[in-house]
Amino acid sequence: MPDLKRIEYLSSEIKKLKKERNAVILAHFYQRPEVQEVADFVGDSLGLSQRAAGTEAEVIVFCGVHFMAESASILSPDKIVVLPDEHAGCPMADMIDQVQLERKKQEVPGAIVVCYVNTTAEVKAGSDIACTSANAVKVVASLPGDKPILFVPDKNLGSYVSSKTGRNMIMWEGFCATHNNLTLEEVLEAKAEHPEALVLVHPECRPEVTAVADVVSSTSGIIRYAAESSAREFIIGTEAGVLHPLNKRCPGKKFYMASKKLFCPNMKKITLEKVYSALVNLEPRVSVPGEVRDRAVRCLERMLEAT
């Protein structure tokens, strides 16, 4: 079956199954275009979970990576949460676990633990407050100035937040393998090739990259800025899947990837075939144990209270 025919057929079958299962499909901005097109909501990870929690759906199919499906389970404990590929993980989230966090907390007693949402449910449960790439600056700025801050796991996001808030923080040595791949040299080369283009990058990029960018923002923030800007050309410093929503929302504008390396293999593990299978079998499921969930929810609630 030709590719286009296959996509059309599977998309049609997925939409039928979705109704039968009373399911909602969530897709992160970094998913394949055809997966984004069958989703009810496309967005950043935590925002997707919040939107799904507000629906009457009984099943959540999360087209993203494992920690995102966990967040959906945390916010919707009574819903079935399915991750179409159980091997779609996040290397950064795996760079810290509960044992490592507890050990570090003992080294810095009294520190406020700020965890990026790109963490496991257990790490959220062991943290004081969560943050997203969009609200991290506001979260850290809201914290008492007389206490040390332990920021986990992304040292690049932490560095950006520190530069904006003036707060010295103890950084965990984690990073996003995709965003960390982008080098200053690549950005400068792209800028030389497209001198009229604005540089829009994600705060998970290296400090020397964010320092030369015109805009540093979350993925949804990058899309929103490009749509509202009077500029016509942009160099994009985040995962290549964002080109699909950018081109949809900004017809007539030009987008150039800052590097060919901005590709997340884990995000691309989910295919239409796997989404279809997930709806048929309601597997593989992701759930968070009650005790872990209760503490993780409080971590997320503190973030919402601060922002």
PDB file of C-alpha atoms in Angstrom:
ATOM      1  CA  MET A   1       0.000   0.000   0.000  1.00  0.00           C
ATOM      2  CA  PRO A   2       1.502   3.394  -0.977  1.00  0.00           C
ATOM      3  CA  ASP A   3       2.577   5.611   1.912  1.00  0.00           C
ATOM      4  CA  LEU A   4      -0.149   8.198   1.411  1.00  0.00           C
ATOM      5  CA  LYS A   5      -2.835   5.525   1.112  1.00  0.00           C
ATOM      6  CA  ARG A   6      -1.521   3.830   4.236  1.00  0.00           C
ATOM      7  CA  ILE A   7      -1.641   7.098   6.168  1.00  0.00           C
ATOM      8  CA  GLU A   8      -5.180   7.854   4.973  1.00  0.00           C
ATOM      9  CA  TYR A   9      -6.419   4.355   5.816  1.00  0.00           C
ATOM     10  CA  LEU A  10      -4.845   4.236   9.291  1.00  0.00           C
ATOM     11  CA  SER A  11      -5.944   7.769  10.108  1.00  0.00           C
ATOM     12  CA  SER A  12      -9.519   6.880   9.223  1.00  0.00           C
ATOM     13  CA  GLU A  13      -9.450   3.692  11.303  1.00  0.00           C
ATOM     14  CA  ILE A  14      -7.886   5.520  14.269  1.00  0.00           C
ATOM     15  CA  LYS A  15     -10.635   8.136  14.217  1.00  0.00           C
ATOM     16  CA  LYS A  16     -13.301   5.418  14.254  1.00  0.00           C
ATOM     17  CA  LEU A  17     -11.619   3.519  17.086  1.00  0.00           C
ATOM     18  CA  LYS A  18     -11.151   6.703  19.061  1.00  0.00           C
ATOM     19  CA  LYS A  19     -14.920   7.200  19.196  1.00  0.00           C
ATOM     20  CA  GLU A  20     -15.568   3.559  20.089  1.00  0.00           C
ATOM     21  CA  ARG A  21     -13.054   3.673  22.926  1.00  0.00           C
ATOM     22  CA  ASN A  22     -14.089   7.147  24.152  1.00  0.00           C
ATOM     23  CA  ALA A  23     -10.431   8.046  23.804  1.00  0.00           C
ATOM     24  CA  VAL A  24      -8.525  11.290  23.470  1.00  0.00           C
ATOM     25  CA  ILE A  25      -5.266  11.334  21.499  1.00  0.00           C
ATOM     26  CA  LEU A  26      -2.478  13.657  22.588  1.00  0.00           C
ATOM     27  CA  ALA A  27       0.585  14.383  20.446  1.00  0.00           C
ATOM     28  CA  HIS A  28       3.679  16.337  21.351  1.00  0.00           C
ATOM     29  CA  PHE A  29       4.973  18.922  18.872  1.00  0.00           C
ATOM     30  CA  TYR A  30       7.941  16.627  18.104  1.00  0.00           C
ATOM     31  CA  GLN A  31       5.826  13.732  16.837  1.00  0.00           C
ATOM     32  CA  ARG A  32       5.636  12.699  13.186  1.00  0.00           C
ATOM     33  CA  PRO A  33       3.316  14.967  11.127  1.00  0.00           C
ATOM     34  CA  GLU A  34       0.786  12.193  10.459  1.00  0.00           C
ATOM     35  CA  VAL A  35       0.606  11.418  14.189  1.00  0.00           C
ATOM     36  CA  GLN A  36       0.025  15.081  14.997  1.00  0.00           C
ATOM     37  CA  GLU A  37      -2.785  15.118  12.422  1.00  0.00           C
ATOM     38  CA  VAL A  38      -4.813  12.356  14.141  1.00  0.00           C
ATOM     39  CA  ALA A  39      -4.461  13.935  17.573  1.00  0.00           C
ATOM     40  CA  ASP A  40      -7.208  15.818  19.383  1.00  0.00           C
ATOM     41  CA  PHE A  41      -4.617  18.043  21.035  1.00  0.00           C
ATOM     42  CA  VAL A  42      -1.059  18.886  19.957  1.00  0.00           C
ATOM     43  CA  GLY A  43       1.210  20.727  22.360  1.00  0.00           C
ATOM     44  CA  ASP A  44       3.842  20.682  25.088  1.00  0.00           C
ATOM     45  CA  SER A  45       3.887  17.786  27.526  1.00  0.00           C
ATOM     46  CA  LEU A  46       2.266  19.087  30.720  1.00  0.00           C
ATOM     47  CA  GLY A  47      -0.270  21.232  28.876  1.00  0.00           C
ATOM     48  CA  LEU A  48      -1.458  18.153  27.009  1.00  0.00           C
ATOM     49  CA  SER A  49      -1.996  16.230  30.247  1.00  0.00           C
ATOM     50  CA  GLN A  50      -3.945  19.139  31.713  1.00  0.00           C
ATOM     51  CA  ARG A  51      -6.211  19.322  28.660  1.00  0.00           C
ATOM     52  CA  ALA A  52      -6.836  15.566  28.708  1.00  0.00           C
ATOM     53  CA  ALA A  53      -7.738  15.715  32.408  1.00  0.00           C
ATOM     54  CA  GLY A  54     -10.487  18.168  31.552  1.00  0.00           C
ATOM     55  CA  THR A  55     -12.178  15.863  29.036  1.00  0.00           C
ATOM     56  CA  GLU A  56     -14.772  13.127  29.548  1.00  0.00           C
ATOM     57  CA  ALA A  57     -12.539  10.612  27.773  1.00  0.00           C
ATOM     58  CA  GLU A  58     -11.980   7.255  29.462  1.00  0.00           C
ATOM     59  CA  VAL A  59      -8.748   6.540  27.569  1.00  0.00           C
ATOM     60  CA  ILE A  60      -5.730   8.771  26.940  1.00  0.00           C
ATOM     61  CA  VAL A  61      -3.401   7.789  24.109  1.00  0.00           C
ATOM     62  CA  PHE A  62      -0.240   9.818  24.672  1.00  0.00           C
ATOM     63  CA  CYS A  63       1.974  10.164  21.616  1.00  0.00           C
ATOM     64  CA  GLY A  64       5.106  11.316  23.342  1.00  0.00           C
ATOM     65  CA  VAL A  65       7.615   9.734  25.714  1.00  0.00           C
ATOM     66  CA  HIS A  66       7.239   7.835  28.974  1.00  0.00           C
ATOM     67  CA  PHE A  67       7.413  10.662  31.516  1.00  0.00           C
ATOM     68  CA  MET A  68       4.656  12.471  29.598  1.00  0.00           C
ATOM     69  CA  ALA A  69       2.336   9.471  29.873  1.00  0.00           C
ATOM     70  CA  GLU A  70       3.162   9.334  33.588  1.00  0.00           C
ATOM     71  CA  SER A  71       2.127  12.984  33.940  1.00  0.00           C
ATOM     72  CA  ALA A  72      -1.177  12.148  32.262  1.00  0.00           C
ATOM     73  CA  SER A  73      -1.693   9.304  34.734  1.00  0.00           C
ATOM     74  CA  ILE A  74      -0.838  11.600  37.662  1.00  0.00           C
ATOM     75  CA  LEU A  75      -3.462  14.140  36.583  1.00  0.00           C
ATOM     76  CA  SER A  76      -6.041  11.570  35.406  1.00  0.00           C
ATOM     77  CA  PRO A  77      -5.743   8.562  37.754  1.00  0.00           C
ATOM     78  CA  ASP A  78      -9.182   7.255  36.782  1.00  0.00           C
ATOM     79  CA  LYS A  79      -8.414   7.164  33.060  1.00  0.00           C
ATOM     80  CA  ILE A  80      -6.560   4.452  31.135  1.00  0.00           C
ATOM     81  CA  VAL A  81      -3.298   5.939  29.859  1.00  0.00           C
ATOM     82  CA  VAL A  82      -1.631   4.260  26.890  1.00  0.00           C
ATOM     83  CA  LEU A  83       1.815   4.986  25.422  1.00  0.00           C
ATOM     84  CA  PRO A  84       1.884   3.529  21.872  1.00  0.00           C
ATOM     85  CA  ASP A  85       5.541   2.488  22.164  1.00  0.00           C
ATOM     86  CA  GLU A  86       6.719   1.365  25.604  1.00  0.00           C
ATOM     87  CA  HIS A  87      10.329   1.999  24.561  1.00  0.00           C
ATOM     88  CA  ALA A  88       9.736   5.698  23.841  1.00  0.00           C
ATOM     89  CA  GLY A  89      11.750   7.080  26.729  1.00  0.00           C
ATOM     90  CA  CYS A  90      13.561  10.307  27.542  1.00  0.00           C
ATOM     91  CA  PRO A  91      17.337  10.033  28.078  1.00  0.00           C
ATOM     92  CA  MET A  92      17.326  13.234  30.149  1.00  0.00           C
ATOM     93  CA  ALA A  93      14.581  11.982  32.473  1.00  0.00           C
ATOM     94  CA  ASP A  94      16.623   8.808  32.925  1.00  0.00           C
ATOM     95  CA  MET A  95      19.681  10.802  34.033  1.00  0.00           C
ATOM     96  CA  ILE A  96      18.301  11.019  37.583  1.00  0.00           C
ATOM     97  CA  ASP A  97      16.297   8.556  39.650  1.00  0.00           C
ATOM     98  CA  GLN A  98      14.748   8.564  43.100  1.00  0.00           C
ATOM     99  CA  VAL A  99      17.814   7.068  44.827  1.00  0.00           C
ATOM    100  CA  GLN A 100      20.196   9.571  43.250  1.00  0.00           C
ATOM    101  CA  LEU A 101      17.920  12.455  44.162  1.00  0.00           C
ATOM    102  CA  GLU A 102      17.621  11.399  47.797  1.00  0.00           C
ATOM    103  CA  ARG A 103      21.387  11.035  48.031  1.00  0.00           C
ATOM    104  CA  LYS A 104      21.904  14.529  46.620  1.00  0.00           C
ATOM    105  CA  LYS A 105      19.306  16.005  48.987  1.00  0.00           C
ATOM    106  CA  GLN A 106      21.308  14.639  51.917  1.00  0.00           C
ATOM    107  CA  GLU A 107      24.401  16.439  50.587  1.00  0.00           C
ATOM    108  CA  VAL A 108      22.555  19.778  50.492  1.00  0.00           C
ATOM    109  CA  PRO A 109      20.151  19.697  53.469  1.00  0.00           C
ATOM    110  CA  GLY A 110      17.488  22.376  53.397  1.00  0.00           C
ATOM    111  CA  ALA A 111      17.709  22.914  49.645  1.00  0.00           C
ATOM    112  CA  ILE A 112      14.511  23.490  47.699  1.00  0.00           C
ATOM    113  CA  VAL A 113      14.333  20.873  44.955  1.00  0.00           C
ATOM    114  CA  VAL A 114      13.010  22.214  41.652  1.00  0.00           C
ATOM    115  CA  CYS A 115      12.354  19.495  39.101  1.00  0.00           C
ATOM    116  CA  TYR A 116      11.768  20.026  35.419  1.00  0.00           C
ATOM    117  CA  VAL A 117       8.611  18.226  34.261  1.00  0.00           C
ATOM    118  CA  ASN A 118      10.924  16.113  32.076  1.00  0.00           C
ATOM    119  CA  THR A 119      11.434  13.737  35.011  1.00  0.00           C
ATOM    120  CA  THR A 120       9.938  10.489  36.239  1.00  0.00           C
ATOM    121  CA  ALA A 121       6.956  10.449  38.590  1.00  0.00           C
ATOM    122  CA  GLU A 122       9.214   9.230  41.413  1.00  0.00           C
ATOM    123  CA  VAL A 123      11.566  12.191  40.992  1.00  0.00           C
ATOM    124  CA  LYS A 124       8.599  14.573  40.985  1.00  0.00           C
ATOM    125  CA  ALA A 125       7.394  12.877  44.182  1.00  0.00           C
ATOM    126  CA  GLY A 126      10.776  13.578  45.799  1.00  0.00           C
ATOM    127  CA  SER A 127      10.875  17.225  44.693  1.00  0.00           C
ATOM    128  CA  ASP A 128       9.382  20.344  46.256  1.00  0.00           C
ATOM    129  CA  ILE A 129       8.131  22.094  43.141  1.00  0.00           C
ATOM    130  CA  ALA A 130       8.033  21.406  39.406  1.00  0.00           C
ATOM    131  CA  CYS A 131       8.566  23.724  36.467  1.00  0.00           C
ATOM    132  CA  THR A 132       8.155  23.708  32.700  1.00  0.00           C
ATOM    133  CA  SER A 133      10.421  25.331  30.156  1.00  0.00           C
ATOM    134  CA  ALA A 134       7.795  28.079  29.855  1.00  0.00           C
ATOM    135  CA  ASN A 135       7.469  28.912  33.547  1.00  0.00           C
ATOM    136  CA  ALA A 136      10.841  27.881  35.035  1.00  0.00           C
ATOM    137  CA  VAL A 137      12.034  31.490  35.426  1.00  0.00           C
ATOM    138  CA  LYS A 138       8.828  32.480  37.238  1.00  0.00           C
ATOM    139  CA  VAL A 139       8.926  29.387  39.486  1.00  0.00           C
ATOM    140  CA  VAL A 140      12.521  29.974  40.609  1.00  0.00           C
ATOM    141  CA  ALA A 141      11.929  33.706  41.070  1.00  0.00           C
ATOM    142  CA  SER A 142       9.055  32.874  43.440  1.00  0.00           C
ATOM    143  CA  LEU A 143      11.244  30.871  45.833  1.00  0.00           C
ATOM    144  CA  PRO A 144      12.698  32.214  49.120  1.00  0.00           C
ATOM    145  CA  GLY A 145      16.046  33.904  48.582  1.00  0.00           C
ATOM    146  CA  ASP A 146      17.600  32.540  51.775  1.00  0.00           C
ATOM    147  CA  LYS A 147      17.509  28.873  50.785  1.00  0.00           C
ATOM    148  CA  PRO A 148      19.708  26.969  48.318  1.00  0.00           C
ATOM    149  CA  ILE A 149      18.058  25.574  45.204  1.00  0.00           C
ATOM    150  CA  LEU A 150      18.760  22.167  43.689  1.00  0.00           C
ATOM    151  CA  PHE A 151      17.656  22.152  40.047  1.00  0.00           C
ATOM    152  CA  VAL A 152      17.153  18.786  38.325  1.00  0.00           C
ATOM    153  CA  PRO A 153      17.875  17.373  35.826  1.00  0.00           C
ATOM    154  CA  ASP A 154      18.668  19.815  32.980  1.00  0.00           C
ATOM    155  CA  LYS A 155      21.790  21.899  33.583  1.00  0.00           C
ATOM    156  CA  ASN A 156      21.179  23.914  30.402  1.00  0.00           C
ATOM    157  CA  LEU A 157      17.667  24.983  31.388  1.00  0.00           C
ATOM    158  CA  GLY A 158      18.983  25.620  34.893  1.00  0.00           C
ATOM    159  CA  SER A 159      21.770  27.812  33.543  1.00  0.00           C
ATOM    160  CA  TYR A 160      19.278  29.837  31.508  1.00  0.00           C
ATOM    161  CA  VAL A 161      16.994  30.273  34.530  1.00  0.00           C
ATOM    162  CA  SER A 162      19.950  31.328  36.694  1.00  0.00           C
ATOM    163  CA  SER A 163      20.962  33.957  34.130  1.00  0.00           C
ATOM    164  CA  LYS A 164      17.431  35.411  34.164  1.00  0.00           C
ATOM    165  CA  THR A 165      16.799  35.307  37.916  1.00  0.00           C
ATOM    166  CA  GLY A 166      20.267  35.922  39.316  1.00  0.00           C
ATOM    167  CA  ARG A 167      19.822  32.903  41.591  1.00  0.00           C
ATOM    168  CA  ASN A 168      22.784  30.633  42.122  1.00  0.00           C
ATOM    169  CA  MET A 169      21.566  27.064  41.873  1.00  0.00           C
ATOM    170  CA  ILE A 170      23.069  23.639  42.360  1.00  0.00           C
ATOM    171  CA  MET A 171      22.665  21.975  38.970  1.00  0.00           C
ATOM    172  CA  TRP A 172      22.236  18.296  38.275  1.00  0.00           C
ATOM    173  CA  GLU A 173      24.480  17.328  35.360  1.00  0.00           C
ATOM    174  CA  GLY A 174      21.669  16.258  33.037  1.00  0.00           C
ATOM    175  CA  PHE A 175      20.812  17.471  29.552  1.00  0.00           C
ATOM    176  CA  CYS A 176      18.564  16.854  26.557  1.00  0.00           C
ATOM    177  CA  ALA A 177      20.632  14.822  24.117  1.00  0.00           C
ATOM    178  CA  THR A 178      18.875  16.451  21.162  1.00  0.00           C
ATOM    179  CA  HIS A 179      19.046  20.118  22.185  1.00  0.00           C
ATOM    180  CA  ASN A 180      22.532  19.766  23.648  1.00  0.00           C
ATOM    181  CA  ASN A 181      23.740  18.635  20.208  1.00  0.00           C
ATOM    182  CA  LEU A 182      23.211  22.107  18.766  1.00  0.00           C
ATOM    183  CA  THR A 183      26.488  24.034  18.727  1.00  0.00           C
ATOM    184  CA  LEU A 184      27.235  27.751  18.588  1.00  0.00           C
ATOM    185  CA  GLU A 185      29.130  27.211  15.329  1.00  0.00           C
ATOM    186  CA  GLU A 186      26.043  25.704  13.687  1.00  0.00           C
ATOM    187  CA  VAL A 187      23.869  28.618  14.771  1.00  0.00           C
ATOM    188  CA  LEU A 188      26.385  31.154  13.477  1.00  0.00           C
ATOM    189  CA  GLU A 189      26.657  29.287  10.178  1.00  0.00           C
ATOM    190  CA  ALA A 190      22.867  29.264   9.809  1.00  0.00           C
ATOM    191  CA  LYS A 191      22.767  32.975  10.623  1.00  0.00           C
ATOM    192  CA  ALA A 192      25.438  33.693   8.000  1.00  0.00           C
ATOM    193  CA  GLU A 193      23.424  31.752   5.432  1.00  0.00           C
ATOM    194  CA  HIS A 194      20.124  33.448   6.399  1.00  0.00           C
ATOM    195  CA  PRO A 195      21.113  36.903   7.707  1.00  0.00           C
ATOM    196  CA  GLU A 196      17.524  38.213   7.785  1.00  0.00           C
ATOM    197  CA  ALA A 197      16.240  35.319   9.899  1.00  0.00           C
ATOM    198  CA  LEU A 198      15.570  35.564  13.629  1.00  0.00           C
ATOM    199  CA  VAL A 199      17.068  32.817  15.790  1.00  0.00           C
ATOM    200  CA  LEU A 200      14.499  31.042  17.996  1.00  0.00           C
ATOM    201  CA  VAL A 201      15.849  28.385  20.376  1.00  0.00           C
ATOM    202  CA  HIS A 202      14.702  26.221  23.265  1.00  0.00           C
ATOM    203  CA  PRO A 203      16.198  26.838  26.743  1.00  0.00           C
ATOM    204  CA  GLU A 204      17.400  23.215  26.811  1.00  0.00           C
ATOM    205  CA  CYS A 205      20.117  24.347  24.395  1.00  0.00           C
ATOM    206  CA  ARG A 206      23.643  25.106  25.585  1.00  0.00           C
ATOM    207  CA  PRO A 207      24.259  28.497  27.290  1.00  0.00           C
ATOM    208  CA  GLU A 208      26.440  29.751  24.426  1.00  0.00           C
ATOM    209  CA  VAL A 209      23.567  29.001  22.022  1.00  0.00           C
ATOM    210  CA  THR A 210      20.846  30.704  24.063  1.00  0.00           C
ATOM    211  CA  ALA A 211      23.167  33.690  24.509  1.00  0.00           C
ATOM    212  CA  VAL A 212      23.143  34.498  20.761  1.00  0.00           C
ATOM    213  CA  ALA A 213      19.465  33.746  20.125  1.00  0.00           C
ATOM    214  CA  ASP A 214      16.902  36.439  19.419  1.00  0.00           C
ATOM    215  CA  VAL A 215      14.273  34.490  21.347  1.00  0.00           C
ATOM    216  CA  VAL A 216      14.606  31.710  23.933  1.00  0.00           C
ATOM    217  CA  SER A 217      11.302  29.995  24.618  1.00  0.00           C
ATOM    218  CA  SER A 218       9.431  26.728  25.089  1.00  0.00           C
ATOM    219  CA  THR A 219       8.293  24.909  21.971  1.00  0.00           C
ATOM    220  CA  SER A 220       4.801  26.390  22.166  1.00  0.00           C
ATOM    221  CA  GLY A 221       6.389  29.773  22.823  1.00  0.00           C
ATOM    222  CA  ILE A 222       8.517  29.464  19.691  1.00  0.00           C
ATOM    223  CA  ILE A 223       5.438  28.666  17.600  1.00  0.00           C
ATOM    224  CA  ARG A 224       3.477  31.534  19.115  1.00  0.00           C
ATOM    225  CA  TYR A 225       6.312  34.023  18.601  1.00  0.00           C
ATOM    226  CA  ALA A 226       6.790  33.020  14.959  1.00  0.00           C
ATOM    227  CA  ALA A 227       3.053  33.377  14.308  1.00  0.00           C
ATOM    228  CA  GLU A 228       2.808  36.819  15.910  1.00  0.00           C
ATOM    229  CA  SER A 229       6.117  38.250  14.657  1.00  0.00           C
ATOM    230  CA  SER A 230       6.288  40.544  11.639  1.00  0.00           C
ATOM    231  CA  ALA A 231       9.515  38.772  10.638  1.00  0.00           C
ATOM    232  CA  ARG A 232       9.287  36.393   7.674  1.00  0.00           C
ATOM    233  CA  GLU A 233      12.294  34.109   8.249  1.00  0.00           C
ATOM    234  CA  PHE A 234      13.366  32.122  11.293  1.00  0.00           C
ATOM    235  CA  ILE A 235      16.196  29.801  12.286  1.00  0.00           C
ATOM    236  CA  ILE A 236      14.789  27.117  14.581  1.00  0.00           C
ATOM    237  CA  GLY A 237      16.774  25.623  17.451  1.00  0.00           C
ATOM    238  CA  THR A 238      14.514  22.842  18.701  1.00  0.00           C
ATOM    239  CA  GLU A 239      13.436  19.367  17.557  1.00  0.00           C
ATOM    240  CA  ALA A 240      12.550  19.161  13.852  1.00  0.00           C
ATOM    241  CA  GLY A 241       8.991  17.940  14.482  1.00  0.00           C
ATOM    242  CA  VAL A 242       8.079  21.549  15.280  1.00  0.00           C
ATOM    243  CA  LEU A 243       8.303  22.416  11.590  1.00  0.00           C
ATOM    244  CA  HIS A 244       4.907  20.815  10.978  1.00  0.00           C
ATOM    245  CA  PRO A 245       2.917  23.091  13.327  1.00  0.00           C
ATOM    246  CA  LEU A 246       5.062  26.081  12.346  1.00  0.00           C
ATOM    247  CA  ASN A 247       4.294  25.660   8.654  1.00  0.00           C
ATOM    248  CA  LYS A 248       0.600  25.057   9.372  1.00  0.00           C
ATOM    249  CA  ARG A 249       0.246  28.132  11.535  1.00  0.00           C
ATOM    250  CA  CYS A 250       2.563  30.434   9.584  1.00  0.00           C
ATOM    251  CA  PRO A 251       1.905  30.024   5.828  1.00  0.00           C
ATOM    252  CA  GLY A 252       4.230  32.153   3.757  1.00  0.00           C
ATOM    253  CA  LYS A 253       6.956  32.322   6.395  1.00  0.00           C
ATOM    254  CA  LYS A 254      10.265  30.474   6.033  1.00  0.00           C
ATOM    255  CA  PHE A 255      11.821  28.233   8.637  1.00  0.00           C
ATOM    256  CA  TYR A 256      15.368  26.877   8.626  1.00  0.00           C
ATOM    257  CA  MET A 257      16.594  24.251  11.069  1.00  0.00           C
ATOM    258  CA  ALA A 258      19.722  25.392  12.905  1.00  0.00           C
ATOM    259  CA  SER A 259      21.147  21.882  12.588  1.00  0.00           C
ATOM    260  CA  LYS A 260      20.360  18.556  10.940  1.00  0.00           C
ATOM    261  CA  LYS A 261      21.050  16.928  14.318  1.00  0.00           C
ATOM    262  CA  LEU A 262      17.894  18.298  15.949  1.00  0.00           C
ATOM    263  CA  PHE A 263      16.088  14.973  15.766  1.00  0.00           C
ATOM    264  CA  CYS A 264      14.776  12.954  18.733  1.00  0.00           C
ATOM    265  CA  PRO A 265      14.698   9.225  17.894  1.00  0.00           C
ATOM    266  CA  ASN A 266      12.477   8.474  20.886  1.00  0.00           C
ATOM    267  CA  MET A 267       9.791  10.910  19.761  1.00  0.00           C
ATOM    268  CA  LYS A 268       9.824   9.311  16.321  1.00  0.00           C
ATOM    269  CA  LYS A 269       9.283   5.780  17.658  1.00  0.00           C
ATOM    270  CA  ILE A 270       5.532   6.301  17.633  1.00  0.00           C
ATOM    271  CA  THR A 271       3.879   5.587  14.285  1.00  0.00           C
ATOM    272  CA  LEU A 272       0.278   5.474  13.106  1.00  0.00           C
ATOM    273  CA  GLU A 273       0.437   1.671  13.204  1.00  0.00           C
ATOM    274  CA  LYS A 274       1.366   1.838  16.893  1.00  0.00           C
ATOM    275  CA  VAL A 275      -1.369   4.368  17.645  1.00  0.00           C
ATOM    276  CA  TYR A 276      -3.887   2.055  15.960  1.00  0.00           C
ATOM    277  CA  SER A 277      -2.597  -0.965  17.901  1.00  0.00           C
ATOM    278  CA  ALA A 278      -2.733   0.995  21.161  1.00  0.00           C
ATOM    279  CA  LEU A 279      -6.398   1.773  20.575  1.00  0.00           C
ATOM    280  CA  VAL A 280      -7.227  -1.815  19.655  1.00  0.00           C
ATOM    281  CA  ASN A 281      -5.452  -3.402  22.633  1.00  0.00           C
ATOM    282  CA  LEU A 282      -5.353  -0.509  25.136  1.00  0.00           C
ATOM    283  CA  GLU A 283      -1.703  -1.420  25.649  1.00  0.00           C
ATOM    284  CA  PRO A 284       1.007  -0.664  26.666  1.00  0.00           C
ATOM    285  CA  ARG A 285      -0.469   1.052  29.716  1.00  0.00           C
ATOM    286  CA  VAL A 286       1.274   3.534  31.979  1.00  0.00           C
ATOM    287  CA  SER A 287       0.155   4.109  35.561  1.00  0.00           C
ATOM    288  CA  VAL A 288       1.614   5.706  38.674  1.00  0.00           C
ATOM    289  CA  PRO A 289       1.251   4.059  42.121  1.00  0.00           C
ATOM    290  CA  GLY A 290      -1.024   5.920  44.535  1.00  0.00           C
ATOM    291  CA  GLU A 291       1.587   7.027  47.080  1.00  0.00           C
ATOM    292  CA  VAL A 292       3.946   8.299  44.371  1.00  0.00           C
ATOM    293  CA  ARG A 293       1.077  10.020  42.606  1.00  0.00           C
ATOM    294  CA  ASP A 294      -0.077  11.860  45.737  1.00  0.00           C
ATOM    295  CA  ARG A 295       3.349  13.393  46.302  1.00  0.00           C
ATOM    296  CA  ALA A 296       3.927  14.120  42.607  1.00  0.00           C
ATOM    297  CA  VAL A 297       0.563  15.904  42.358  1.00  0.00           C
ATOM    298  CA  ARG A 298       1.538  18.188  45.225  1.00  0.00           C
ATOM    299  CA  CYS A 299       4.789  19.029  43.430  1.00  0.00           C
ATOM    300  CA  LEU A 300       2.807  20.045  40.334  1.00  0.00           C
ATOM    301  CA  GLU A 301       0.215  21.928  42.392  1.00  0.00           C
ATOM    302  CA  ARG A 302       2.925  24.063  43.993  1.00  0.00           C
ATOM    303  CA  MET A 303       4.110  25.002  40.515  1.00  0.00           C
ATOM    304  CA  LEU A 304       0.619  26.094  39.494  1.00  0.00           C
ATOM    305  CA  GLU A 305       0.258  28.111  42.706  1.00  0.00           C
ATOM    306  CA  ALA A 306       3.550  29.890  41.984  1.00  0.00           C
ATOM    307  CA  THR A 307       2.653  30.783  38.414  1.00  0.00           C
TER     308      THR A 307
END
